[in-house]
Amino acid sequence: MKTIKEEIEELTSNVSRLGGVAEQLLADALSAVVRRDTILAQQVIARDVVADQAEREIERAALRLIALRQPVAVDLRQAVAAMRIAGELERIGDLAKSIAKRTLAINLSDPVPVNRGVESMGRVVATLLHQVLDAYTAQDVPNALVVWRQDEDVDVHYESLFRELLTYMMEDPRKITPSAHLLFVAKNIERIGDHCTNIAEMVHFLVTGEEIAAERPRGSDTRELD
């Protein structure tokens, strides 16, 4: 029979593996939209089910551990954090799938020349996801806080893309449809950044037992742009 420490280690390992799946889905979705790669977009859509299944298995394992082991203190926080972070990663997978679906629609129209901006924003968010997963694995609060503080950078990228796409739509009605789809792509990338911030907050709670006291740093309120 496994010890509670072994069960928690296995739970943490499974979350890290799900993190790898989410990272790959995001990387491929971003590559598909930038390269207008329909086949890769279709592959992302098909592979999202892997993240969904992994999240459900982690949730069941965490709930079973809590019910049967009745962990306290850091052990309880480990189980709760694994379950909640798995949920954040599953939603990142869903957003990558949404980006891929938008790519299929975008590819039916002529290109809109903003791929460099999408690529730049995507690169920032992909880096944040990798950093926060490393922070979770190492239980590294300082690096988790680095990710948490960079949420503002993602908002700035989103605002810039929003205004650029709006300009294209006003200048040429033929670009309204692909630009609108790219706006949703940009919003999905921005939301992935929010999920990275959520994971950073969970890492802080996991290690310290406390929530981050300060308010999240933000750029312009992106809700006004939506």
XYZ file of N, CA, C and O in Angstrom, residues 21-224:
816
model
N 1.285 18.404 -21.588
C 0.265 18.283 -22.632
C -0.293 19.673 -22.983
O -0.446 20.017 -24.166
N -0.602 20.460 -21.969
C -1.149 21.804 -22.196
C -0.150 22.681 -22.943
O -0.520 23.437 -23.855
N 1.122 22.579 -22.563
C 2.153 23.354 -23.252
C 2.213 23.001 -24.733
O 2.331 23.882 -25.594
N 2.160 21.712 -25.050
C 2.247 21.287 -26.444
C 1.016 21.704 -27.239
O 1.123 22.127 -28.391
N -0.157 21.591 -26.619
C -1.374 22.033 -27.293
C -1.304 23.528 -27.611
O -1.662 23.956 -28.717
N -0.827 24.313 -26.651
C -0.712 25.749 -26.868
C 0.307 26.048 -27.960
O 0.045 26.853 -28.869
N 1.472 25.416 -27.894
C 2.512 25.658 -28.886
C 2.024 25.325 -30.295
O 2.246 26.087 -31.249
N 1.325 24.200 -30.421
C 0.846 23.785 -31.736
C -0.284 24.687 -32.232
O -0.373 24.996 -33.432
N -1.167 25.100 -31.328
C -2.250 25.995 -31.723
C -1.697 27.333 -32.210
O -2.159 27.883 -33.220
N -0.701 27.856 -31.505
C -0.083 29.124 -31.911
C 0.637 28.974 -33.246
O 0.557 29.851 -34.110
N 1.330 27.872 -33.411
C 2.024 27.616 -34.674
C 1.022 27.504 -35.817
O 1.248 28.016 -36.921
N -0.102 26.840 -35.554
C -1.116 26.652 -36.596
C -1.700 27.983 -37.057
O -1.872 28.210 -38.262
N -1.991 28.875 -36.108
C -2.615 30.138 -36.501
C -1.607 31.045 -37.203
O -1.944 31.731 -38.189
N -0.358 31.041 -36.766
C 0.652 31.903 -37.379
C 1.020 31.405 -38.777
O 1.169 32.192 -39.717
N 1.125 30.081 -38.926
C 1.527 29.485 -40.208
C 0.338 29.162 -41.114
O 0.527 28.662 -42.212
N -0.875 29.409 -40.619
C -2.095 29.069 -41.366
C -2.087 27.575 -41.716
O -2.384 27.180 -42.851
N -1.775 26.769 -40.720
C -1.621 25.326 -40.902
C -2.918 24.617 -40.492
O -3.154 24.357 -39.303
N -3.732 24.301 -41.465
C -5.029 23.687 -41.193
C -4.884 22.292 -40.590
O -5.615 21.932 -39.656
N -3.952 21.503 -41.097
C -3.771 20.136 -40.600
C -3.358 20.147 -39.131
O -3.894 19.383 -38.313
N -2.416 21.011 -38.771
C -1.982 21.089 -37.380
C -3.124 21.564 -36.485
O -3.294 21.069 -35.360
N -3.925 22.496 -36.957
C -5.079 22.961 -36.178
C -6.042 21.811 -35.911
O -6.563 21.661 -34.798
N -6.281 21.002 -36.914
C -7.172 19.847 -36.736
C -6.600 18.857 -35.732
O -7.344 18.248 -34.948
N -5.290 18.694 -35.717
C -4.646 17.792 -34.758
C -4.807 18.303 -33.333
O -5.043 17.521 -32.404
N -4.685 19.606 -33.138
C -4.881 20.197 -31.807
C -6.299 19.933 -31.312
O -6.512 19.531 -30.158
N -7.261 20.138 -32.181
C -8.661 19.911 -31.811
C -8.876 18.465 -31.377
O -9.546 18.187 -30.378
N -8.289 17.535 -32.110
C -8.458 16.113 -31.800
C -7.746 15.712 -30.518
O -8.229 14.841 -29.777
N -6.615 16.357 -30.194
C -5.809 15.940 -29.047
C -6.252 16.553 -27.729
O -5.768 16.158 -26.660
N -7.175 17.509 -27.774
C -7.627 18.146 -26.530
C -8.243 17.142 -25.568
O -8.201 17.326 -24.347
N -8.804 16.061 -26.097
C -9.437 15.042 -25.256
C -8.438 14.423 -24.275
O -8.818 13.989 -23.178
N -7.162 14.417 -24.627
C -6.125 13.871 -23.736
C -6.051 14.705 -22.459
O -5.964 14.160 -21.342
N -6.069 16.030 -22.606
C -6.039 16.916 -21.440
C -7.294 16.762 -20.598
O -7.234 16.754 -19.358
N -8.437 16.625 -21.245
C -9.699 16.460 -20.518
C -9.666 15.201 -19.646
O -10.054 15.237 -18.468
N -9.213 14.106 -20.228
C -9.160 12.843 -19.492
C -8.180 12.908 -18.332
O -8.465 12.437 -17.226
N -7.024 13.505 -18.571
C -6.005 13.616 -17.515
C -6.523 14.448 -16.345
O -6.289 14.109 -15.179
N -7.231 15.531 -16.655
C -7.778 16.382 -15.588
C -8.789 15.626 -14.742
O -8.792 15.731 -13.512
N -9.634 14.826 -15.388
C -10.630 14.056 -14.636
C -9.956 13.017 -13.738
O -10.384 12.817 -12.595
N -8.914 12.391 -14.221
C -8.210 11.387 -13.422
C -7.525 12.020 -12.219
O -7.528 11.464 -11.112
N -6.934 13.197 -12.409
C -6.285 13.898 -11.303
C -7.313 14.321 -10.264
O -7.093 14.182 -9.051
N -8.452 14.827 -10.718
C -9.506 15.237 -9.787
C -9.997 14.048 -8.955
O -10.144 14.154 -7.730
N -10.224 12.914 -9.608
C -10.680 11.730 -8.876
C -9.642 11.270 -7.859
O -9.982 10.938 -6.714
N -8.377 11.272 -8.261
C -7.311 10.837 -7.355
C -7.179 11.776 -6.162
O -6.996 11.335 -5.019
N -7.295 13.079 -6.413
C -7.185 14.055 -5.323
C -8.347 13.923 -4.348
O -8.157 13.949 -3.118
N -9.555 13.782 -4.871
C -10.719 13.627 -4.002
C -10.649 12.332 -3.197
O -11.010 12.305 -2.013
N -10.168 11.269 -3.832
C -10.028 10.001 -3.123
C -8.995 10.119 -2.004
O -9.207 9.620 -0.888
N -7.898 10.807 -2.286
C -6.861 10.998 -1.264
C -7.417 11.791 -0.082
O -7.180 11.449 1.080
N -8.154 12.860 -0.383
C -8.718 13.686 0.692
C -9.715 12.890 1.526
O -9.727 12.968 2.759
N -10.549 12.105 0.852
C -11.584 11.351 1.561
C -11.015 10.224 2.414
O -11.447 10.010 3.555
N -10.037 9.513 1.889
C -9.528 8.331 2.582
C -8.371 8.627 3.525
O -8.243 7.981 4.569
N -7.550 9.600 3.153
C -6.362 9.900 3.964
C -6.586 11.026 4.957
O -5.837 11.175 5.911
N -7.570 11.857 4.683
C -7.855 13.023 5.524
C -6.587 13.820 5.832
O -6.222 14.022 6.990
N -5.897 14.278 4.783
C -4.641 15.013 4.988
C -4.889 16.367 5.652
O -5.996 16.919 5.571
N -3.856 16.886 6.290
C -3.930 18.193 6.926
C -2.720 19.013 6.490
O -1.776 18.492 5.912
N -2.784 20.311 6.784
C -1.668 21.225 6.540
C -1.168 21.120 5.101
O -1.958 21.154 4.164
N 0.139 20.958 4.922
C 0.719 21.008 3.581
C 0.234 19.854 2.711
O 0.073 20.006 1.490
N -0.024 18.691 3.304
C -0.524 17.568 2.508
C -1.891 17.887 1.903
O -2.162 17.562 0.746
N -2.743 18.522 2.676
C -4.058 18.914 2.167
C -3.903 19.961 1.076
O -4.576 19.898 0.034
N -3.008 20.913 1.288
C -2.789 21.947 0.269
C -2.244 21.328 -1.016
O -2.589 21.766 -2.118
N -1.405 20.314 -0.894
C -0.874 19.645 -2.088
C -2.001 19.021 -2.897
O -2.049 19.140 -4.128
N -2.921 18.356 -2.224
C -4.022 17.697 -2.913
C -4.950 18.713 -3.560
O -5.368 18.555 -4.722
N -5.284 19.762 -2.821
C -6.180 20.793 -3.351
C -5.516 21.525 -4.521
O -6.148 21.782 -5.557
N -4.230 21.846 -4.367
C -3.515 22.548 -5.437
C -3.444 21.703 -6.693
O -3.628 22.212 -7.810
N -3.187 20.414 -6.546
C -3.116 19.526 -7.715
C -4.442 19.538 -8.471
O -4.473 19.631 -9.706
N -5.537 19.464 -7.729
C -6.854 19.436 -8.345
C -7.166 20.758 -9.053
O -7.647 20.773 -10.198
N -6.861 21.855 -8.396
C -7.186 23.154 -8.975
C -6.268 23.514 -10.141
O -6.725 24.073 -11.152
N -4.990 23.176 -10.026
C -4.066 23.463 -11.126
C -4.404 22.605 -12.339
O -4.335 23.066 -13.479
N -4.789 21.353 -12.095
C -5.217 20.495 -13.199
C -6.412 21.120 -13.923
O -6.501 21.072 -15.159
N -7.326 21.717 -13.166
C -8.467 22.389 -13.777
C -8.042 23.571 -14.637
O -8.575 23.787 -15.727
N -7.070 24.337 -14.150
C -6.560 25.468 -14.930
C -5.903 24.972 -16.224
O -6.084 25.563 -17.298
N -5.154 23.885 -16.141
C -4.472 23.347 -17.316
C -5.465 22.791 -18.330
O -5.271 22.927 -19.540
N -6.527 22.170 -17.830
C -7.559 21.658 -18.741
C -8.210 22.808 -19.493
O -8.487 22.700 -20.701
N -8.426 23.928 -18.814
C -9.029 25.076 -19.487
C -8.053 25.700 -20.496
O -8.482 26.225 -21.531
N -6.764 25.655 -20.186
C -5.768 26.115 -21.162
C -5.840 25.247 -22.417
O -5.771 25.741 -23.545
N -6.003 23.934 -22.222
C -6.179 23.051 -23.363
C -7.415 23.404 -24.169
O -7.397 23.402 -25.409
N -8.508 23.725 -23.485
C -9.739 24.129 -24.170
C -9.526 25.400 -24.987
O -10.045 25.535 -26.109
N -8.766 26.340 -24.430
C -8.511 27.594 -25.138
C -7.597 27.369 -26.344
O -7.756 28.016 -27.380
N -6.636 26.457 -26.210
C -5.796 26.102 -27.358
C -6.660 25.483 -28.456
O -6.482 25.777 -29.653
N -7.595 24.638 -28.066
C -8.529 24.045 -29.024
C -9.362 25.129 -29.697
O -9.606 25.082 -30.922
N -9.802 26.122 -28.931
C -10.583 27.220 -29.492
C -9.757 28.012 -30.503
O -10.265 28.415 -31.562
N -8.476 28.243 -30.196
C -7.582 28.929 -31.138
C -7.485 28.132 -32.437
O -7.519 28.689 -33.539
N -7.363 26.816 -32.293
C -7.265 25.954 -33.472
C -8.541 26.030 -34.313
O -8.484 26.065 -35.549
N -9.703 26.053 -33.661
C -10.961 26.157 -34.396
C -11.057 27.496 -35.132
O -11.537 27.558 -36.279
N -10.613 28.560 -34.486
C -10.600 29.868 -35.147
C -9.652 29.853 -36.347
O -9.913 30.494 -37.368
N -8.556 29.117 -36.220
C -7.594 29.021 -37.320
C -8.250 28.431 -38.561
O -8.012 28.893 -39.687
N -9.079 27.421 -38.377
C -9.776 26.813 -39.511
C -10.651 27.851 -40.226
O -10.716 27.880 -41.454
N -11.301 28.697 -39.439
C -12.150 29.737 -40.029
C -11.307 30.825 -40.693
O -11.636 31.301 -41.793
N -10.222 31.221 -40.032
C -9.342 32.269 -40.569
C -8.763 31.842 -41.910
O -8.632 32.653 -42.841
N -8.427 30.568 -42.035
C -7.769 30.078 -43.247
C -8.687 30.067 -44.468
O -8.221 29.837 -45.588
N -9.971 30.336 -44.270
C -10.903 30.424 -45.389
C -10.858 31.806 -46.047
O -11.427 32.006 -47.119
N -10.167 32.746 -45.405
C -10.075 34.120 -45.915
C -8.635 34.454 -46.264
O -7.698 33.730 -45.895
N -8.449 35.563 -46.948
C -7.092 36.034 -47.222
C -6.409 36.431 -45.915
O -7.083 36.851 -44.959
N -5.085 36.323 -45.861
C -4.361 36.631 -44.617
C -4.539 38.082 -44.162
O -4.665 38.988 -44.981
N -4.578 38.263 -42.864
C -4.544 39.597 -42.252
C -3.140 39.771 -41.680
O -2.668 38.921 -40.918
N -2.435 40.855 -42.024
C -1.009 40.976 -41.668
C -0.744 41.335 -40.211
O -0.135 42.365 -39.906
N -1.192 40.491 -39.301
C -0.905 40.735 -37.879
C -0.275 39.506 -37.224
O -0.212 39.422 -36.003
N 0.186 38.570 -38.030
C 0.713 37.334 -37.467
C 1.892 37.565 -36.534
O 2.090 36.824 -35.572
N 2.671 38.586 -36.819
C 3.815 38.865 -35.951
C 3.347 39.262 -34.553
O 3.935 38.853 -33.555
N 2.278 40.035 -34.474
C 1.743 40.428 -33.174
C 1.163 39.252 -32.417
O 1.356 39.115 -31.211
N 0.430 38.373 -33.128
C -0.113 37.173 -32.499
C 1.016 36.274 -32.017
O 0.972 35.725 -30.913
N 2.040 36.132 -32.858
C 3.178 35.290 -32.492
C 3.893 35.832 -31.255
O 4.272 35.079 -30.357
N 4.065 37.150 -31.200
C 4.747 37.777 -30.065
C 3.961 37.586 -28.772
O 4.523 37.213 -27.730
N 2.659 37.825 -28.823
C 1.819 37.641 -27.643
C 1.798 36.181 -27.216
O 1.891 35.858 -26.027
N 1.692 35.285 -28.197
C 1.694 33.861 -27.887
C 2.987 33.417 -27.238
O 2.986 32.592 -26.314
N 4.100 33.966 -27.707
C 5.397 33.596 -27.144
C 5.495 34.022 -25.682
O 6.019 33.281 -24.840
N 4.976 35.204 -25.368
C 4.985 35.678 -23.975
C 4.194 34.727 -23.081
O 4.656 34.308 -22.019
N 2.999 34.352 -23.532
C 2.126 33.504 -22.715
C 2.689 32.092 -22.597
O 2.629 31.476 -21.526
N 3.252 31.562 -23.687
C 3.850 30.226 -23.639
C 5.014 30.189 -22.644
O 5.196 29.201 -21.915
N 5.774 31.264 -22.602
C 6.883 31.349 -21.646
C 6.359 31.392 -20.216
O 6.907 30.734 -19.319
N 5.294 32.158 -19.991
C 4.700 32.226 -18.648
C 4.210 30.853 -18.202
O 4.398 30.464 -17.045
N 3.582 30.119 -19.123
C 3.076 28.788 -18.773
C 4.227 27.865 -18.385
O 4.140 27.144 -17.382
N 5.286 27.896 -19.145
C 6.440 27.048 -18.830
C 7.047 27.435 -17.478
O 7.369 26.566 -16.660
N 7.176 28.722 -17.242
C 7.777 29.199 -15.992
C 6.928 28.815 -14.780
O 7.467 28.407 -13.739
N 5.607 28.950 -14.901
C 4.770 28.681 -13.739
C 4.699 27.179 -13.458
O 4.596 26.764 -12.294
N 4.788 26.354 -14.495
C 4.831 24.907 -14.275
C 6.131 24.505 -13.598
O 6.145 23.627 -12.723
N 7.220 25.136 -13.985
C 8.496 24.892 -13.291
C 8.406 25.307 -11.829
O 8.917 24.626 -10.937
N 7.742 26.449 -11.591
C 7.582 26.934 -10.217
C 6.755 25.958 -9.395
O 7.040 25.726 -8.208
N 5.735 25.375 -10.004
C 4.905 24.382 -9.303
C 5.725 23.144 -8.960
O 5.684 22.668 -7.818
N 6.461 22.625 -9.918
C 7.257 21.420 -9.692
C 8.289 21.641 -8.592
O 8.498 20.768 -7.738
N 8.921 22.819 -8.603
C 9.967 23.122 -7.614
C 9.420 23.766 -6.353
O 10.183 24.028 -5.413
N 8.103 24.053 -6.329
C 7.478 24.793 -5.222
C 8.256 26.083 -4.951
O 8.626 26.403 -3.822
N 8.468 26.810 -6.034
C 9.320 27.994 -6.040
C 8.433 29.249 -6.032
O 7.965 29.700 -7.087
N 8.208 29.810 -4.866
C 7.334 30.976 -4.739
C 7.884 32.201 -5.461
O 7.135 32.890 -6.171
N 9.175 32.546 -5.327
C 9.676 33.733 -6.036
C 9.438 33.683 -7.544
O 9.018 34.680 -8.146
N 9.665 32.526 -8.169
C 9.431 32.436 -9.611
C 7.943 32.444 -9.945
O 7.540 32.942 -10.999
N 7.124 31.894 -9.067
C 5.677 31.988 -9.267
C 5.244 33.452 -9.246
O 4.393 33.871 -10.047
N 5.824 34.240 -8.351
C 5.481 35.659 -8.265
C 5.963 36.428 -9.487
O 5.337 37.421 -9.895
N 7.066 35.992 -10.092
C 7.529 36.614 -11.340
C 6.460 36.472 -12.413
O 6.140 37.423 -13.134
N 5.892 35.269 -12.523
C 4.816 35.036 -13.487
C 3.600 35.881 -13.133
O 2.992 36.523 -13.997
N 3.251 35.899 -11.876
C 2.074 36.642 -11.412
C 2.177 38.116 -11.778
O 1.191 38.738 -12.193
N 3.367 38.677 -11.658
C 3.554 40.107 -11.932
C 3.533 40.424 -13.427
O 3.378 41.582 -13.812
N 3.703 39.422 -14.285
C 3.775 39.672 -15.725
C 2.410 39.638 -16.406
O 2.325 39.773 -17.626
N 1.359 39.466 -15.649
C 0.022 39.481 -16.229
C -0.227 40.789 -16.977
O -0.900 40.821 -18.016
N 0.340 41.858 -16.479
C 0.177 43.166 -17.112
C 0.757 43.167 -18.525
O 0.195 43.789 -19.438
N 1.899 42.468 -18.731
C 2.525 42.423 -20.055
C 1.578 41.795 -21.087
O 1.512 42.236 -22.236
N 0.867 40.766 -20.674
C -0.072 40.099 -21.578
C -1.204 41.050 -21.948
O -1.615 41.130 -23.109
N -1.690 41.800 -20.975
C -2.769 42.758 -21.246
C -2.327 43.823 -22.250
O -3.104 44.237 -23.120
N -1.082 44.271 -22.130
C -0.559 45.287 -23.047
C -0.507 44.741 -24.474
O -0.878 45.432 -25.434
N -0.061 43.504 -24.626
C -0.033 42.872 -25.946
C -1.449 42.768 -26.522
O -1.670 43.025 -27.708
N -2.388 42.386 -25.683
C -3.771 42.234 -26.149
C -4.343 43.573 -26.611
O -4.984 43.652 -27.677
N -4.098 44.606 -25.846
C -4.607 45.925 -26.217
C -4.040 46.368 -27.558
O -4.753 46.903 -28.416
N -2.749 46.127 -27.764
C -2.110 46.518 -29.020
C -2.705 45.765 -30.204
O -3.013 46.361 -31.252
N -2.885 44.452 -30.040
C -3.472 43.647 -31.114
C -4.904 44.061 -31.395
O -5.341 44.125 -32.550
N -5.648 44.329 -30.340
C -7.050 44.735 -30.491
C -7.151 45.981 -31.361
O -7.950 46.041 -32.308
N -6.334 46.977 -31.048
C -6.409 48.238 -31.776
C -5.938 48.067 -33.223
O -6.500 48.681 -34.145
N -4.934 47.230 -33.440
C -4.446 46.993 -34.797
C -5.518 46.303 -35.652
O -5.760 46.686 -36.800
N -6.152 45.298 -35.073
C -7.189 44.576 -35.815
C -8.401 45.460 -36.079
O -9.027 45.377 -37.144
N -8.725 46.314 -35.119
C -9.854 47.234 -35.305
C -9.578 48.174 -36.478
O -10.473 48.475 -37.284
N -8.341 48.600 -36.599
C -7.955 49.476 -37.704
C -8.134 48.780 -39.041
O -8.664 49.364 -40.002
N -7.691 47.520 -39.119
C -7.864 46.765 -40.364
C -9.340 46.635 -40.737
O -9.716 46.750 -41.912
N -10.187 46.380 -39.758
C -11.614 46.203 -40.039
C -12.250 47.495 -40.534
O -13.129 47.481 -41.389
N -11.809 48.628 -39.994
C -12.366 49.904 -40.427
C -11.869 50.292 -41.816
O -12.587 50.916 -42.595
N -10.640 49.905 -42.150
C -10.059 50.289 -43.433
C -10.564 49.429 -44.593
O -10.645 49.910 -45.727
N -10.869 48.161 -44.320
C -11.237 47.251 -45.403
C -12.304 46.266 -44.913
O -11.996 45.342 -44.156
N -13.554 46.451 -45.325
C -14.634 45.549 -44.872
C -14.365 44.075 -45.180
O -14.889 43.198 -44.498
N -13.548 43.792 -46.202
C -13.241 42.405 -46.541
C -12.426 41.714 -45.448
O -12.359 40.484 -45.394
N -11.821 42.502 -44.589
C -10.990 41.948 -43.526
C -11.740 41.798 -42.199
O -11.150 41.379 -41.200
N -13.024 42.138 -42.203
C -13.776 42.094 -40.948
C -13.861 40.675 -40.400
O -13.605 40.431 -39.211
N -14.206 39.717 -41.254
C -14.387 38.340 -40.763
C -13.095 37.733 -40.227
O -13.067 37.261 -39.074
N -11.991 37.723 -41.001
C -10.762 37.145 -40.437
C -10.234 37.927 -39.237
O -9.685 37.338 -38.294
N -10.413 39.240 -39.247
C -9.948 40.050 -38.117
C -10.746 39.747 -36.860
O -10.196 39.716 -35.751
N -12.044 39.524 -37.021
C -12.883 39.185 -35.869
C -12.439 37.858 -35.264
O -12.360 37.707 -34.038
N -12.142 36.885 -36.118
C -11.655 35.604 -35.614
C -10.306 35.778 -34.897
O -10.066 35.154 -33.852
N -9.448 36.630 -35.439
C -8.153 36.870 -34.794
C -8.323 37.590 -33.461
O -7.526 37.386 -32.541
N -9.365 38.424 -33.352
C -9.648 39.053 -32.059
C -9.963 37.991 -31.006
O -9.506 38.080 -29.860
N -10.728 36.975 -31.395
C -11.026 35.892 -30.462
C -9.768 35.097 -30.135
O -9.587 34.639 -29.002
N -8.893 34.912 -31.119
C -7.616 34.240 -30.863
C -6.818 35.016 -29.820
O -6.296 34.451 -28.854
N -6.722 36.331 -30.018
C -5.974 37.166 -29.081
C -6.585 37.108 -27.682
O -5.872 37.040 -26.675
N -7.929 37.118 -27.631
C -8.595 37.045 -26.328
C -8.321 35.710 -25.657
O -8.109 35.641 -24.432
N -8.305 34.628 -26.438
C -8.010 33.321 -25.851
C -6.587 33.265 -25.307
O -6.345 32.673 -24.254
N -5.662 33.863 -26.024
C -4.278 33.919 -25.534
C -4.208 34.708 -24.237
O -3.531 34.327 -23.274
N -4.929 35.830 -24.201
C -4.958 36.644 -22.979
C -5.543 35.860 -21.803
O -5.050 35.938 -20.668
N -6.568 35.061 -22.073
C -7.184 34.259 -21.012
C -6.231 33.161 -20.530
O -6.223 32.818 -19.341
N -5.432 32.618 -21.430
C -4.426 31.638 -21.003
C -3.453 32.301 -20.044
O -3.031 31.695 -19.052
N -3.097 33.562 -20.322
C -2.248 34.298 -19.385
C -2.888 34.413 -18.014
O -2.211 34.281 -16.980
N -4.211 34.621 -17.980
C -4.927 34.684 -16.698
C -4.838 33.343 -15.956
O -4.684 33.311 -14.728
N -4.951 32.248 -16.689
C -4.851 30.932 -16.050
C -3.445 30.701 -15.499
O -3.290 30.072 -14.437
N -2.434 31.196 -16.194
C -1.065 31.103 -15.664
C -0.948 31.861 -14.345
O -0.302 31.391 -13.399
N -1.595 33.022 -14.289
C -1.597 33.808 -13.060
C -2.320 33.061 -11.940
O -1.877 33.071 -10.782
N -3.425 32.399 -12.274
C -4.140 31.598 -11.281
C -3.251 30.487 -10.723
O -3.264 30.208 -9.515
N -2.498 29.838 -11.605
C -1.598 28.768 -11.157
C -0.524 29.340 -10.247
O -0.175 28.737 -9.219
N -0.003 30.515 -10.598
C 1.011 31.155 -9.754
C 0.457 31.417 -8.357
O 1.153 31.213 -7.343
N -0.786 31.854 -8.286
C -1.412 32.095 -6.981
C -1.566 30.800 -6.193
O -1.398 30.778 -4.968
N -1.862 29.706 -6.900
C -1.993 28.412 -6.222
C -0.645 27.919 -5.701
O -0.568 27.308 -4.633
N 0.424 28.171 -6.451
C 1.759 27.788 -5.977
C 2.094 28.553 -4.701
O 2.622 27.984 -3.729
N 1.770 29.832 -4.676
C 2.004 30.638 -3.475
C 1.226 30.078 -2.292
O 1.759 29.930 -1.178
N -0.038 29.745 -2.522
C -0.864 29.187 -1.447
C -0.339 27.830 -1.002
O -0.302 27.529 0.200
N 0.054 27.004 -1.950
C 0.557 25.678 -1.635
C 1.742 25.739 -0.682
O 1.815 24.992 0.302
N 2.675 26.632 -0.954
C 3.913 26.693 -0.184
C 3.735 27.457 1.125
O 4.227 27.044 2.177
N 3.002 28.568 1.073
C 2.916 29.445 2.244
C 1.659 29.243 3.074
O 1.612 29.643 4.240
N 0.629 28.669 2.470
C -0.652 28.546 3.157
C -1.433 29.837 3.170
O -2.467 29.936 3.839
N -0.985 30.835 2.421
C -1.642 32.139 2.401
C -1.879 32.587 0.965
O -1.139 32.209 0.056
N -2.915 33.407 0.765
C -3.152 34.003 -0.535
C -2.249 35.213 -0.720
O -1.788 35.814 0.259
N -1.996 35.574 -1.971
C -1.205 36.772 -2.247
C -2.027 37.990 -1.828
O -3.182 38.146 -2.237
N -1.436 38.819 -1.001
C -2.184 39.928 -0.409
C -2.476 41.045 -1.412
O -3.531 41.661 -1.379
N -1.548 41.302 -2.327
C -1.705 42.431 -3.247
C -2.692 42.104 -4.350
O -2.969 40.940 -4.640
N -3.222 43.157 -4.982
C -4.076 42.970 -6.146
C -3.216 42.639 -7.357
O -2.058 43.033 -7.445
N -3.809 41.921 -8.291
C -3.070 41.571 -9.501
C -2.649 42.831 -10.249
O -3.449 43.742 -10.439
N -1.393 42.869 -10.715
C -0.993 43.986 -11.578
C -1.659 43.838 -12.931
O -1.706 42.753 -13.491
N -2.211 44.914 -13.468
C -2.883 44.830 -14.762
C -2.558 46.050 -15.593
O -2.270 47.133 -15.064
N -2.621 45.884 -16.910
C -2.519 47.011 -17.825
C -3.871 47.673 -17.904
O -4.644 47.682 -16.951
N -4.204 48.201 -19.076
C -5.538 48.766 -19.247
C -6.558 47.665 -19.015
O -6.303 46.507 -19.295
N -7.711 48.024 -18.496
C -8.744 47.037 -18.242
C -9.221 46.475 -19.567
O -9.961 47.116 -20.305
N -8.798 45.247 -19.878
C -9.103 44.674 -21.184
C -10.596 44.384 -21.340
O -11.063 44.195 -22.456
N -11.353 44.371 -20.273
C -12.797 44.164 -20.402
C -13.424 45.304 -21.204
O -14.436 45.123 -21.861
N -12.837 46.512 -21.136
C -13.374 47.641 -21.871
C -13.188 47.458 -23.369
O -13.860 48.081 -24.165
